[in-house]
Amino acid sequence: MLPDVSGVHRGYAAAMADAVILQVRVKPRSRVSSLQRGDGGAWVAHVKAPPVDGKANAEVIALVASHFGCARSAVSIQSGASGRTKLVRVQGLRPD
């Protein structure tokens, strides 16, 4: 179940004082790795890695960190580690 999104900037599932939570739909085994806003405000991550042994999750974390210009240690998968739709927490990011 997703957090309440009322009043939150489009593209963010939830916002807190020191972090945001992004809803990310992952498409593994893509030709090119990229992170883009999808329809409805959710993010879509195309990753080259297969969804095996956490490789796709590690690539999602790296993509999000690179896109928002923060350290990989500031990005974590809050839920959905074994599914294609994930809630990704980015520490230190504000939805301004």
mmCIF file as gemmi writes it, N, C-alpha and C atoms, coordinates in Angstrom:
data_model
loop_
_atom_site.group_PDB
_atom_site.id
_atom_site.type_symbol
_atom_site.label_atom_id
_atom_site.label_alt_id
_atom_site.label_comp_id
_atom_site.label_asym_id
_atom_site.label_entity_id
_atom_site.label_seq_id
_atom_site.pdbx_PDB_ins_code
_atom_site.Cartn_x
_atom_site.Cartn_y
_atom_site.Cartn_z
_atom_site.occupancy
_atom_site.B_iso_or_equiv
_atom_site.pdbx_formal_charge
_atom_site.auth_seq_id
_atom_site.auth_asym_id
_atom_site.pdbx_PDB_model_num
ATOM 1 N N . MET Axp A 1 ? 0.843 -1.183 0 1 0 ? 1 A 1
ATOM 2 C CA . MET Axp A 1 ? 0 0 0 1 0 ? 1 A 1
ATOM 3 C C . MET Axp A 1 ? 0.882 1.238 0 1 0 ? 1 A 1
ATOM 4 N N . LEU Axp A 2 ? 0.55 2.2 -0.841 1 0 ? 2 A 1
ATOM 5 C CA . LEU Axp A 2 ? 1.346 3.41 -0.963 1 0 ? 2 A 1
ATOM 6 C C . LEU Axp A 2 ? 0.982 4.412 0.126 1 0 ? 2 A 1
ATOM 7 N N . PRO Axp A 3 ? 1.946 5.27 0.512 1 0 ? 3 A 1
ATOM 8 C CA . PRO Axp A 3 ? 1.649 6.327 1.47 1 0 ? 3 A 1
ATOM 9 C C . PRO Axp A 3 ? 0.665 7.331 0.873 1 0 ? 3 A 1
ATOM 10 N N . ASP Axp A 4 ? 0.068 8.151 1.725 1 0 ? 4 A 1
ATOM 11 C CA . ASP Axp A 4 ? -0.848 9.193 1.279 1 0 ? 4 A 1
ATOM 12 C C . ASP Axp A 4 ? -0.091 10.185 0.407 1 0 ? 4 A 1
ATOM 13 N N . VAL Axp A 5 ? -0.605 10.454 -0.789 1 0 ? 5 A 1
ATOM 14 C CA . VAL Axp A 5 ? 0.085 11.346 -1.715 1 0 ? 5 A 1
ATOM 15 C C . VAL Axp A 5 ? -0.608 12.699 -1.854 1 0 ? 5 A 1
ATOM 16 N N . SER Axp A 6 ? -1.594 12.967 -1.028 1 0 ? 6 A 1
ATOM 17 C CA . SER Axp A 6 ? -2.293 14.247 -1.145 1 0 ? 6 A 1
ATOM 18 C C . SER Axp A 6 ? -1.355 15.378 -0.751 1 0 ? 6 A 1
ATOM 19 N N . GLY Axp A 7 ? -1.279 16.37 -1.607 1 0 ? 7 A 1
ATOM 20 C CA . GLY Axp A 7 ? -0.459 17.535 -1.334 1 0 ? 7 A 1
ATOM 21 C C . GLY Axp A 7 ? 1.019 17.338 -1.583 1 0 ? 7 A 1
ATOM 22 N N . VAL Axp A 8 ? 1.408 16.23 -2.166 1 0 ? 8 A 1
ATOM 23 C CA . VAL Axp A 8 ? 2.818 15.957 -2.416 1 0 ? 8 A 1
ATOM 24 C C . VAL Axp A 8 ? 3.128 16.261 -3.872 1 0 ? 8 A 1
ATOM 25 N N . HIS Axp A 9 ? 4.304 16.798 -4.138 1 0 ? 9 A 1
ATOM 26 C CA . HIS Axp A 9 ? 4.733 17.169 -5.488 1 0 ? 9 A 1
ATOM 27 C C . HIS Axp A 9 ? 4.604 15.979 -6.431 1 0 ? 9 A 1
ATOM 28 N N . ARG Axp A 10 ? 4.167 16.209 -7.643 1 0 ? 10 A 1
ATOM 29 C CA . ARG Axp A 10 ? 3.989 15.145 -8.631 1 0 ? 10 A 1
ATOM 30 C C . ARG Axp A 10 ? 5.307 14.397 -8.846 1 0 ? 10 A 1
ATOM 31 N N . GLY Axp A 11 ? 5.259 13.089 -8.825 1 0 ? 11 A 1
ATOM 32 C CA . GLY Axp A 11 ? 6.442 12.272 -9.02 1 0 ? 11 A 1
ATOM 33 C C . GLY Axp A 11 ? 7 11.707 -7.721 1 0 ? 11 A 1
ATOM 34 N N . TYR Axp A 12 ? 6.475 12.17 -6.602 1 0 ? 12 A 1
ATOM 35 C CA . TYR Axp A 12 ? 6.927 11.686 -5.31 1 0 ? 12 A 1
ATOM 36 C C . TYR Axp A 12 ? 5.78 10.971 -4.625 1 0 ? 12 A 1
ATOM 37 N N . ALA Axp A 13 ? 6.031 9.811 -4.066 1 0 ? 13 A 1
ATOM 38 C CA . ALA Axp A 13 ? 4.99 9.085 -3.358 1 0 ? 13 A 1
ATOM 39 C C . ALA Axp A 13 ? 4.746 9.702 -1.99 1 0 ? 13 A 1
ATOM 40 N N . ALA Axp A 14 ? 5.805 10.238 -1.38 1 0 ? 14 A 1
ATOM 41 C CA . ALA Axp A 14 ? 5.686 10.883 -0.073 1 0 ? 14 A 1
ATOM 42 C C . ALA Axp A 14 ? 6.87 11.821 0.112 1 0 ? 14 A 1
ATOM 43 N N . ALA Axp A 15 ? 6.671 12.837 0.914 1 0 ? 15 A 1
ATOM 44 C CA . ALA Axp A 15 ? 7.747 13.779 1.203 1 0 ? 15 A 1
ATOM 45 C C . ALA Axp A 15 ? 7.835 13.987 2.707 1 0 ? 15 A 1
ATOM 46 N N . MET Axp A 16 ? 9.056 14.063 3.193 1 0 ? 16 A 1
ATOM 47 C CA . MET Axp A 16 ? 9.311 14.333 4.602 1 0 ? 16 A 1
ATOM 48 C C . MET Axp A 16 ? 10.251 15.521 4.681 1 0 ? 16 A 1
ATOM 49 N N . ALA Axp A 17 ? 10.579 15.942 5.863 1 0 ? 17 A 1
ATOM 50 C CA . ALA Axp A 17 ? 11.449 17.103 6.036 1 0 ? 17 A 1
ATOM 51 C C . ALA Axp A 17 ? 12.839 16.867 5.453 1 0 ? 17 A 1
ATOM 52 N N . ASP Axp A 18 ? 13.347 15.637 5.538 1 0 ? 18 A 1
ATOM 53 C CA . ASP Axp A 18 ? 14.718 15.375 5.118 1 0 ? 18 A 1
ATOM 54 C C . ASP Axp A 18 ? 14.853 14.34 4.009 1 0 ? 18 A 1
ATOM 55 N N . ALA Axp A 19 ? 13.729 13.884 3.452 1 0 ? 19 A 1
ATOM 56 C CA . ALA Axp A 19 ? 13.797 12.838 2.416 1 0 ? 19 A 1
ATOM 57 C C . ALA Axp A 19 ? 12.512 12.82 1.6 1 0 ? 19 A 1
ATOM 58 N N . VAL Axp A 20 ? 12.594 12.172 0.449 1 0 ? 20 A 1
ATOM 59 C CA . VAL Axp A 20 ? 11.391 11.903 -0.349 1 0 ? 20 A 1
ATOM 60 C C . VAL Axp A 20 ? 11.37 10.419 -0.679 1 0 ? 20 A 1
ATOM 61 N N . ILE Axp A 21 ? 10.189 9.923 -0.961 1 0 ? 21 A 1
ATOM 62 C CA . ILE Axp A 21 ? 10.02 8.548 -1.378 1 0 ? 21 A 1
ATOM 63 C C . ILE Axp A 21 ? 9.451 8.572 -2.791 1 0 ? 21 A 1
ATOM 64 N N . LEU Axp A 22 ? 10.158 7.939 -3.702 1 0 ? 22 A 1
ATOM 65 C CA . LEU Axp A 22 ? 9.759 7.892 -5.101 1 0 ? 22 A 1
ATOM 66 C C . LEU Axp A 22 ? 9.13 6.552 -5.412 1 0 ? 22 A 1
ATOM 67 N N . GLN Axp A 23 ? 8.104 6.565 -6.23 1 0 ? 23 A 1
ATOM 68 C CA . GLN Axp A 23 ? 7.565 5.31 -6.741 1 0 ? 23 A 1
ATOM 69 C C . GLN Axp A 23 ? 8.27 5.052 -8.063 1 0 ? 23 A 1
ATOM 70 N N . VAL Axp A 24 ? 8.974 3.922 -8.15 1 0 ? 24 A 1
ATOM 71 C CA . VAL Axp A 24 ? 9.785 3.604 -9.324 1 0 ? 24 A 1
ATOM 72 C C . VAL Axp A 24 ? 9.33 2.27 -9.904 1 0 ? 24 A 1
ATOM 73 N N . ARG Axp A 25 ? 9.032 2.274 -11.184 1 0 ? 25 A 1
ATOM 74 C CA . ARG Axp A 25 ? 8.698 1.041 -11.912 1 0 ? 25 A 1
ATOM 75 C C . ARG Axp A 25 ? 9.964 0.61 -12.653 1 0 ? 25 A 1
ATOM 76 N N . VAL Axp A 26 ? 10.446 -0.597 -12.399 1 0 ? 26 A 1
ATOM 77 C CA . VAL Axp A 26 ? 11.716 -1.071 -12.95 1 0 ? 26 A 1
ATOM 78 C C . VAL Axp A 26 ? 11.468 -1.981 -14.151 1 0 ? 26 A 1
ATOM 79 N N . LYS Axp A 27 ? 12.227 -1.731 -15.205 1 0 ? 27 A 1
ATOM 80 C CA . LYS Axp A 27 ? 12.184 -2.585 -16.395 1 0 ? 27 A 1
ATOM 81 C C . LYS Axp A 27 ? 13.589 -3.145 -16.607 1 0 ? 27 A 1
ATOM 82 N N . PRO Axp A 28 ? 13.838 -4.374 -16.103 1 0 ? 28 A 1
ATOM 83 C CA . PRO Axp A 28 ? 15.174 -4.973 -16.22 1 0 ? 28 A 1
ATOM 84 C C . PRO Axp A 28 ? 15.477 -5.444 -17.632 1 0 ? 28 A 1
ATOM 85 N N . ARG Axp A 29 ? 16.752 -5.738 -17.853 1 0 ? 29 A 1
ATOM 86 C CA . ARG Axp A 29 ? 17.27 -6.241 -19.134 1 0 ? 29 A 1
ATOM 87 C C . ARG Axp A 29 ? 16.993 -5.283 -20.295 1 0 ? 29 A 1
ATOM 88 N N . SER Axp A 30 ? 17.065 -3.984 -20.021 1 0 ? 30 A 1
ATOM 89 C CA . SER Axp A 30 ? 16.892 -2.986 -21.081 1 0 ? 30 A 1
ATOM 90 C C . SER Axp A 30 ? 18.212 -2.783 -21.809 1 0 ? 30 A 1
ATOM 91 N N . ARG Axp A 31 ? 18.141 -2.234 -22.999 1 0 ? 31 A 1
ATOM 92 C CA . ARG Axp A 31 ? 19.372 -1.971 -23.759 1 0 ? 31 A 1
ATOM 93 C C . ARG Axp A 31 ? 20.185 -0.835 -23.161 1 0 ? 31 A 1
ATOM 94 N N . VAL Axp A 32 ? 19.48 0.173 -22.65 1 0 ? 32 A 1
ATOM 95 C CA . VAL Axp A 32 ? 20.142 1.36 -22.105 1 0 ? 32 A 1
ATOM 96 C C . VAL Axp A 32 ? 19.589 1.621 -20.711 1 0 ? 32 A 1
ATOM 97 N N . SER Axp A 33 ? 20.465 1.994 -19.788 1 0 ? 33 A 1
ATOM 98 C CA . SER Axp A 33 ? 20.02 2.347 -18.446 1 0 ? 33 A 1
ATOM 99 C C . SER Axp A 33 ? 19.583 3.805 -18.429 1 0 ? 33 A 1
ATOM 100 N N . SER Axp A 34 ? 18.379 4.052 -17.899 1 0 ? 34 A 1
ATOM 101 C CA . SER Axp A 34 ? 17.89 5.428 -17.802 1 0 ? 34 A 1
ATOM 102 C C . SER Axp A 34 ? 16.811 5.523 -16.73 1 0 ? 34 A 1
ATOM 103 N N . LEU Axp A 35 ? 16.61 6.742 -16.242 1 0 ? 35 A 1
ATOM 104 C CA . LEU Axp A 35 ? 15.567 7.025 -15.271 1 0 ? 35 A 1
ATOM 105 C C . LEU Axp A 35 ? 14.764 8.199 -15.803 1 0 ? 35 A 1
ATOM 106 N N . GLN Axp A 36 ? 13.456 7.992 -15.966 1 0 ? 36 A 1
ATOM 107 C CA . GLN Axp A 36 ? 12.589 9.028 -16.528 1 0 ? 36 A 1
ATOM 108 C C . GLN Axp A 36 ? 11.281 9.066 -15.774 1 0 ? 36 A 1
ATOM 109 N N . ARG Axp A 37 ? 10.622 10.201 -15.863 1 0 ? 37 A 1
ATOM 110 C CA . ARG Axp A 37 ? 9.275 10.292 -15.315 1 0 ? 37 A 1
ATOM 111 C C . ARG Axp A 37 ? 8.32 9.603 -16.269 1 0 ? 37 A 1
ATOM 112 N N . GLY Axp A 38 ? 7.48 8.759 -15.726 1 0 ? 38 A 1
ATOM 113 C CA . GLY Axp A 38 ? 6.498 8.073 -16.545 1 0 ? 38 A 1
ATOM 114 C C . GLY Axp A 38 ? 5.156 8.779 -16.472 1 0 ? 38 A 1
ATOM 115 N N . ASP Axp A 39 ? 4.172 8.213 -17.109 1 0 ? 39 A 1
ATOM 116 C CA . ASP Axp A 39 ? 2.815 8.753 -17.041 1 0 ? 39 A 1
ATOM 117 C C . ASP Axp A 39 ? 2.287 8.618 -15.619 1 0 ? 39 A 1
ATOM 118 N N . GLY Axp A 40 ? 1.548 9.593 -15.174 1 0 ? 40 A 1
ATOM 119 C CA . GLY Axp A 40 ? 0.979 9.537 -13.828 1 0 ? 40 A 1
ATOM 120 C C . GLY Axp A 40 ? 1.925 9.992 -12.746 1 0 ? 40 A 1
ATOM 121 N N . GLY Axp A 41 ? 3.134 10.431 -13.109 1 0 ? 41 A 1
ATOM 122 C CA . GLY Axp A 41 ? 4.053 10.969 -12.116 1 0 ? 41 A 1
ATOM 123 C C . GLY Axp A 41 ? 5.029 9.974 -11.53 1 0 ? 41 A 1
ATOM 124 N N . ALA Axp A 42 ? 4.811 8.685 -11.713 1 0 ? 42 A 1
ATOM 125 C CA . ALA Axp A 42 ? 5.769 7.709 -11.194 1 0 ? 42 A 1
ATOM 126 C C . ALA Axp A 42 ? 7.022 7.731 -12.069 1 0 ? 42 A 1
ATOM 127 N N . TRP Axp A 43 ? 8.113 7.228 -11.552 1 0 ? 43 A 1
ATOM 128 C CA . TRP Axp A 43 ? 9.376 7.163 -12.291 1 0 ? 43 A 1
ATOM 129 C C . TRP Axp A 43 ? 9.498 5.795 -12.935 1 0 ? 43 A 1
ATOM 130 N N . VAL Axp A 44 ? 10.174 5.73 -14.066 1 0 ? 44 A 1
ATOM 131 C CA . VAL Axp A 44 ? 10.433 4.461 -14.754 1 0 ? 44 A 1
ATOM 132 C C . VAL Axp A 44 ? 11.944 4.318 -14.892 1 0 ? 44 A 1
ATOM 133 N N . ALA Axp A 45 ? 12.478 3.219 -14.363 1 0 ? 45 A 1
ATOM 134 C CA . ALA Axp A 45 ? 13.912 2.94 -14.437 1 0 ? 45 A 1
ATOM 135 C C . ALA Axp A 45 ? 14.139 1.794 -15.407 1 0 ? 45 A 1
ATOM 136 N N . HIS Axp A 46 ? 14.829 2.065 -16.494 1 0 ? 46 A 1
ATOM 137 C CA . HIS Axp A 46 ? 15.249 1.028 -17.429 1 0 ? 46 A 1
ATOM 138 C C . HIS Axp A 46 ? 16.667 0.644 -17.016 1 0 ? 46 A 1
ATOM 139 N N . VAL Axp A 47 ? 16.864 -0.606 -16.647 1 0 ? 47 A 1
ATOM 140 C CA . VAL Axp A 47 ? 18.187 -1.053 -16.198 1 0 ? 47 A 1
ATOM 141 C C . VAL Axp A 47 ? 18.672 -2.207 -17.064 1 0 ? 47 A 1
ATOM 142 N N . LYS Axp A 48 ? 19.97 -2.239 -17.318 1 0 ? 48 A 1
ATOM 143 C CA . LYS Axp A 48 ? 20.568 -3.308 -18.119 1 0 ? 48 A 1
ATOM 144 C C . LYS Axp A 48 ? 20.628 -4.623 -17.354 1 0 ? 48 A 1
ATOM 145 N N . ALA Axp A 49 ? 20.786 -4.542 -16.062 1 0 ? 49 A 1
ATOM 146 C CA . ALA Axp A 49 ? 20.995 -5.732 -15.234 1 0 ? 49 A 1
ATOM 147 C C . ALA Axp A 49 ? 19.746 -6.61 -15.178 1 0 ? 49 A 1
ATOM 148 N N . PRO Axp A 50 ? 19.947 -7.92 -15.06 1 0 ? 50 A 1
ATOM 149 C CA . PRO Axp A 50 ? 18.807 -8.822 -14.88 1 0 ? 50 A 1
ATOM 150 C C . PRO Axp A 50 ? 18.342 -8.78 -13.418 1 0 ? 50 A 1
ATOM 151 N N . PRO Axp A 51 ? 17.103 -9.17 -13.162 1 0 ? 51 A 1
ATOM 152 C CA . PRO Axp A 51 ? 16.598 -9.155 -11.784 1 0 ? 51 A 1
ATOM 153 C C . PRO Axp A 51 ? 17.054 -10.385 -10.995 1 0 ? 51 A 1
ATOM 154 N N . VAL Axp A 52 ? 18.355 -10.564 -10.89 1 0 ? 52 A 1
ATOM 155 C CA . VAL Axp A 52 ? 18.936 -11.728 -10.226 1 0 ? 52 A 1
ATOM 156 C C . VAL Axp A 52 ? 19.972 -11.249 -9.202 1 0 ? 52 A 1
ATOM 157 N N . ASP Axp A 53 ? 19.923 -11.814 -8.011 1 0 ? 53 A 1
ATOM 158 C CA . ASP Axp A 53 ? 20.897 -11.535 -6.95 1 0 ? 53 A 1
ATOM 159 C C . ASP Axp A 53 ? 21.025 -10.052 -6.624 1 0 ? 53 A 1
ATOM 160 N N . GLY Axp A 54 ? 19.959 -9.29 -6.765 1 0 ? 54 A 1
ATOM 161 C CA . GLY Axp A 54 ? 19.981 -7.874 -6.399 1 0 ? 54 A 1
ATOM 162 C C . GLY Axp A 54 ? 20.704 -6.964 -7.377 1 0 ? 54 A 1
ATOM 163 N N . LYS Axp A 55 ? 21.076 -7.483 -8.53 1 0 ? 55 A 1
ATOM 164 C CA . LYS Axp A 55 ? 21.817 -6.668 -9.504 1 0 ? 55 A 1
ATOM 165 C C . LYS Axp A 55 ? 20.961 -5.515 -10.037 1 0 ? 55 A 1
ATOM 166 N N . ALA Axp A 56 ? 19.703 -5.783 -10.353 1 0 ? 56 A 1
ATOM 167 C CA . ALA Axp A 56 ? 18.822 -4.724 -10.855 1 0 ? 56 A 1
ATOM 168 C C . ALA Axp A 56 ? 18.57 -3.682 -9.763 1 0 ? 56 A 1
ATOM 169 N N . ASN Axp A 57 ? 18.395 -4.122 -8.522 1 0 ? 57 A 1
ATOM 170 C CA . ASN Axp A 57 ? 18.187 -3.174 -7.417 1 0 ? 57 A 1
ATOM 171 C C . ASN Axp A 57 ? 19.403 -2.275 -7.233 1 0 ? 57 A 1
ATOM 172 N N . ALA Axp A 58 ? 20.595 -2.844 -7.32 1 0 ? 58 A 1
ATOM 173 C CA . ALA Axp A 58 ? 21.814 -2.038 -7.182 1 0 ? 58 A 1
ATOM 174 C C . ALA Axp A 58 ? 21.909 -1.012 -8.303 1 0 ? 58 A 1
ATOM 175 N N . GLU Axp A 59 ? 21.509 -1.392 -9.5 1 0 ? 59 A 1
ATOM 176 C CA . GLU Axp A 59 ? 21.552 -0.45 -10.621 1 0 ? 59 A 1
ATOM 177 C C . GLU Axp A 59 ? 20.491 0.644 -10.46 1 0 ? 59 A 1
ATOM 178 N N . VAL Axp A 60 ? 19.331 0.304 -9.916 1 0 ? 60 A 1
ATOM 179 C CA . VAL Axp A 60 ? 18.3 1.311 -9.647 1 0 ? 60 A 1
ATOM 180 C C . VAL Axp A 60 ? 18.821 2.34 -8.644 1 0 ? 60 A 1
ATOM 181 N N . ILE Axp A 61 ? 19.473 1.87 -7.585 1 0 ? 61 A 1
ATOM 182 C CA . ILE Axp A 61 ? 20.031 2.777 -6.579 1 0 ? 61 A 1
ATOM 183 C C . ILE Axp A 61 ? 21.063 3.697 -7.212 1 0 ? 61 A 1
ATOM 184 N N . ALA Axp A 62 ? 21.933 3.144 -8.047 1 0 ? 62 A 1
ATOM 185 C CA . ALA Axp A 62 ? 22.948 3.965 -8.722 1 0 ? 62 A 1
ATOM 186 C C . ALA Axp A 62 ? 22.31 4.978 -9.664 1 0 ? 62 A 1
ATOM 187 N N . LEU Axp A 63 ? 21.267 4.574 -10.401 1 0 ? 63 A 1
ATOM 188 C CA . LEU Axp A 63 ? 20.583 5.486 -11.328 1 0 ? 63 A 1
ATOM 189 C C . LEU Axp A 63 ? 19.921 6.645 -10.592 1 0 ? 63 A 1
ATOM 190 N N . VAL Axp A 64 ? 19.224 6.332 -9.513 1 0 ? 64 A 1
ATOM 191 C CA . VAL Axp A 64 ? 18.547 7.377 -8.742 1 0 ? 64 A 1
ATOM 192 C C . VAL Axp A 64 ? 19.563 8.335 -8.143 1 0 ? 64 A 1
ATOM 193 N N . ALA Axp A 65 ? 20.633 7.801 -7.584 1 0 ? 65 A 1
ATOM 194 C CA . ALA Axp A 65 ? 21.676 8.654 -6.996 1 0 ? 65 A 1
ATOM 195 C C . ALA Axp A 65 ? 22.299 9.559 -8.054 1 0 ? 65 A 1
ATOM 196 N N . SER Axp A 66 ? 22.581 9.019 -9.199 1 0 ? 66 A 1
ATOM 197 C CA . SER Axp A 66 ? 23.169 9.799 -10.29 1 0 ? 66 A 1
ATOM 198 C C . SER Axp A 66 ? 22.2 10.876 -10.782 1 0 ? 66 A 1
ATOM 199 N N . HIS Axp A 67 ? 20.946 10.521 -10.943 1 0 ? 67 A 1
ATOM 200 C CA . HIS Axp A 67 ? 19.944 11.461 -11.455 1 0 ? 67 A 1
ATOM 201 C C . HIS Axp A 67 ? 19.751 12.656 -10.517 1 0 ? 67 A 1
ATOM 202 N N . PHE Axp A 68 ? 19.714 12.394 -9.221 1 0 ? 68 A 1
ATOM 203 C CA . PHE Axp A 68 ? 19.466 13.459 -8.249 1 0 ? 68 A 1
ATOM 204 C C . PHE Axp A 68 ? 20.748 14.05 -7.669 1 0 ? 68 A 1
ATOM 205 N N . GLY Axp A 69 ? 21.9 13.562 -8.097 1 0 ? 69 A 1
ATOM 206 C CA . GLY Axp A 69 ? 23.175 14.129 -7.659 1 0 ? 69 A 1
ATOM 207 C C . GLY Axp A 69 ? 23.472 13.923 -6.189 1 0 ? 69 A 1
ATOM 208 N N . CYS Axp A 70 ? 23.183 12.746 -5.695 1 0 ? 70 A 1
ATOM 209 C CA . CYS Axp A 70 ? 23.47 12.446 -4.295 1 0 ? 70 A 1
ATOM 210 C C . CYS Axp A 70 ? 24.274 11.148 -4.208 1 0 ? 70 A 1
ATOM 211 N N . ALA Axp A 71 ? 24.757 10.843 -3.026 1 0 ? 71 A 1
ATOM 212 C CA . ALA Axp A 71 ? 25.542 9.63 -2.816 1 0 ? 71 A 1
ATOM 213 C C . ALA Axp A 71 ? 24.638 8.397 -2.861 1 0 ? 71 A 1
ATOM 214 N N . ARG Axp A 72 ? 25.185 7.282 -3.291 1 0 ? 72 A 1
ATOM 215 C CA . ARG Axp A 72 ? 24.413 6.033 -3.307 1 0 ? 72 A 1
ATOM 216 C C . ARG Axp A 72 ? 23.976 5.635 -1.906 1 0 ? 72 A 1
ATOM 217 N N . SER Axp A 73 ? 24.746 6.012 -0.903 1 0 ? 73 A 1
ATOM 218 C CA . SER Axp A 73 ? 24.38 5.68 0.472 1 0 ? 73 A 1
ATOM 219 C C . SER Axp A 73 ? 23.132 6.435 0.936 1 0 ? 73 A 1
ATOM 220 N N . ALA Axp A 74 ? 22.746 7.491 0.226 1 0 ? 74 A 1
ATOM 221 C CA . ALA Axp A 74 ? 21.548 8.264 0.57 1 0 ? 74 A 1
ATOM 222 C C . ALA Axp A 74 ? 20.288 7.669 -0.061 1 0 ? 74 A 1
ATOM 223 N N . VAL Axp A 75 ? 20.449 6.657 -0.891 1 0 ? 75 A 1
ATOM 224 C CA . VAL Axp A 75 ? 19.318 6.046 -1.604 1 0 ? 75 A 1
ATOM 225 C C . VAL Axp A 75 ? 19.112 4.631 -1.09 1 0 ? 75 A 1
ATOM 226 N N . SER Axp A 76 ? 17.871 4.289 -0.78 1 0 ? 76 A 1
ATOM 227 C CA . SER Axp A 76 ? 17.575 2.923 -0.33 1 0 ? 76 A 1
ATOM 228 C C . SER Axp A 76 ? 16.206 2.509 -0.844 1 0 ? 76 A 1
ATOM 229 N N . ILE Axp A 77 ? 16.028 1.216 -1.006 1 0 ? 77 A 1
ATOM 230 C CA . ILE Axp A 77 ? 14.741 0.678 -1.422 1 0 ? 77 A 1
ATOM 231 C C . ILE Axp A 77 ? 13.944 0.398 -0.161 1 0 ? 77 A 1
ATOM 232 N N . GLN Axp A 78 ? 12.869 1.159 0.007 1 0 ? 78 A 1
ATOM 233 C CA . GLN Axp A 78 ? 12.065 1.045 1.215 1 0 ? 78 A 1
ATOM 234 C C . GLN Axp A 78 ? 11.13 -0.156 1.146 1 0 ? 78 A 1
ATOM 235 N N . SER Axp A 79 ? 10.562 -0.407 -0.024 1 0 ? 79 A 1
ATOM 236 C CA . SER Axp A 79 ? 9.723 -1.591 -0.193 1 0 ? 79 A 1
ATOM 237 C C . SER Axp A 79 ? 9.72 -1.992 -1.665 1 0 ? 79 A 1
ATOM 238 N N . GLY Axp A 80 ? 9.401 -3.246 -1.906 1 0 ? 80 A 1
ATOM 239 C CA . GLY Axp A 80 ? 9.328 -3.746 -3.27 1 0 ? 80 A 1
ATOM 240 C C . GLY Axp A 80 ? 10.639 -4.28 -3.807 1 0 ? 80 A 1
ATOM 241 N N . ALA Axp A 81 ? 11.541 -4.697 -2.939 1 0 ? 81 A 1
ATOM 242 C CA . ALA Axp A 81 ? 12.857 -5.172 -3.375 1 0 ? 81 A 1
ATOM 243 C C . ALA Axp A 81 ? 12.767 -6.364 -4.32 1 0 ? 81 A 1
ATOM 244 N N . SER Axp A 82 ? 11.718 -7.17 -4.199 1 0 ? 82 A 1
ATOM 245 C CA . SER Axp A 82 ? 11.605 -8.334 -5.075 1 0 ? 82 A 1
ATOM 246 C C . SER Axp A 82 ? 10.56 -8.15 -6.178 1 0 ? 82 A 1
ATOM 247 N N . GLY Axp A 83 ? 10.003 -6.963 -6.293 1 0 ? 83 A 1
ATOM 248 C CA . GLY Axp A 83 ? 9.004 -6.704 -7.331 1 0 ? 83 A 1
ATOM 249 C C . GLY Axp A 83 ? 9.487 -5.649 -8.306 1 0 ? 83 A 1
ATOM 250 N N . ARG Axp A 84 ? 8.676 -5.373 -9.304 1 0 ? 84 A 1
ATOM 251 C CA . ARG Axp A 84 ? 9.049 -4.364 -10.303 1 0 ? 84 A 1
ATOM 252 C C . ARG Axp A 84 ? 8.698 -2.953 -9.864 1 0 ? 84 A 1
ATOM 253 N N . THR Axp A 85 ? 7.697 -2.799 -9.009 1 0 ? 85 A 1
ATOM 254 C CA . THR Axp A 85 ? 7.338 -1.482 -8.494 1 0 ? 85 A 1
ATOM 255 C C . THR Axp A 85 ? 7.941 -1.332 -7.11 1 0 ? 85 A 1
ATOM 256 N N . LYS Axp A 86 ? 8.742 -0.29 -6.95 1 0 ? 86 A 1
ATOM 257 C CA . LYS Axp A 86 ? 9.479 -0.09 -5.713 1 0 ? 86 A 1
ATOM 258 C C . LYS Axp A 86 ? 9.209 1.292 -5.139 1 0 ? 86 A 1
ATOM 259 N N . LEU Axp A 87 ? 9.318 1.413 -3.839 1 0 ? 87 A 1
ATOM 260 C CA . LEU Axp A 87 ? 9.338 2.706 -3.185 1 0 ? 87 A 1
ATOM 261 C C . LEU Axp A 87 ? 10.791 2.953 -2.794 1 0 ? 87 A 1
ATOM 262 N N . VAL Axp A 88 ? 11.365 4.004 -3.356 1 0 ? 88 A 1
ATOM 263 C CA . VAL Axp A 88 ? 12.784 4.298 -3.155 1 0 ? 88 A 1
ATOM 264 C C . VAL Axp A 88 ? 12.904 5.574 -2.345 1 0 ? 88 A 1
ATOM 265 N N . ARG Axp A 89 ? 13.612 5.495 -1.223 1 0 ? 89 A 1
ATOM 266 C CA . ARG Axp A 89 ? 13.813 6.648 -0.339 1 0 ? 89 A 1
ATOM 267 C C . ARG Axp A 89 ? 15.115 7.336 -0.709 1 0 ? 89 A 1
ATOM 268 N N . VAL Axp A 90 ? 15.043 8.672 -0.877 1 0 ? 90 A 1
ATOM 269 C CA . VAL Axp A 90 ? 16.224 9.473 -1.176 1 0 ? 90 A 1
ATOM 270 C C . VAL Axp A 90 ? 16.406 10.451 -0.021 1 0 ? 90 A 1
ATOM 271 N N . GLN Axp A 91 ? 17.405 10.197 0.792 1 0 ? 91 A 1
ATOM 272 C CA . GLN Axp A 91 ? 17.705 11.02 1.959 1 0 ? 91 A 1
ATOM 273 C C . GLN Axp A 91 ? 18.34 12.329 1.514 1 0 ? 91 A 1
ATOM 274 N N . GLY Axp A 92 ? 17.918 13.434 2.114 1 0 ? 92 A 1
ATOM 275 C CA . GLY Axp A 92 ? 18.514 14.725 1.805 1 0 ? 92 A 1
ATOM 276 C C . GLY Axp A 92 ? 17.906 15.423 0.607 1 0 ? 92 A 1
ATOM 277 N N . LEU Axp A 93 ? 16.897 14.845 -0.005 1 0 ? 93 A 1
ATOM 278 C CA . LEU Axp A 93 ? 16.237 15.436 -1.173 1 0 ? 93 A 1
ATOM 279 C C . LEU Axp A 93 ? 14.917 16.015 -0.725 1 0 ? 93 A 1
ATOM 280 N N . ARG Axp A 94 ? 14.612 17.212 -1.209 1 0 ? 94 A 1
ATOM 281 C CA . ARG Axp A 94 ? 13.343 17.854 -0.863 1 0 ? 94 A 1
ATOM 282 C C . ARG Axp A 94 ? 12.533 18.057 -2.138 1 0 ? 94 A 1
ATOM 283 N N . PRO Axp A 95 ? 11.217 17.945 -2.088 1 0 ? 95 A 1
ATOM 284 C CA . PRO Axp A 95 ? 10.381 18.039 -3.286 1 0 ? 95 A 1
ATOM 285 C C . PRO Axp A 95 ? 10.087 19.471 -3.725 1 0 ? 95 A 1
ATOM 286 N N . ASP Axp A 96 ? 11.022 20.358 -3.579 1 0 ? 96 A 1
ATOM 287 C CA . ASP Axp A 96 ? 10.788 21.778 -3.915 1 0 ? 96 A 1
ATOM 288 C C . ASP Axp A 96 ? 10.651 21.979 -5.377 1 0 ? 96 A 1
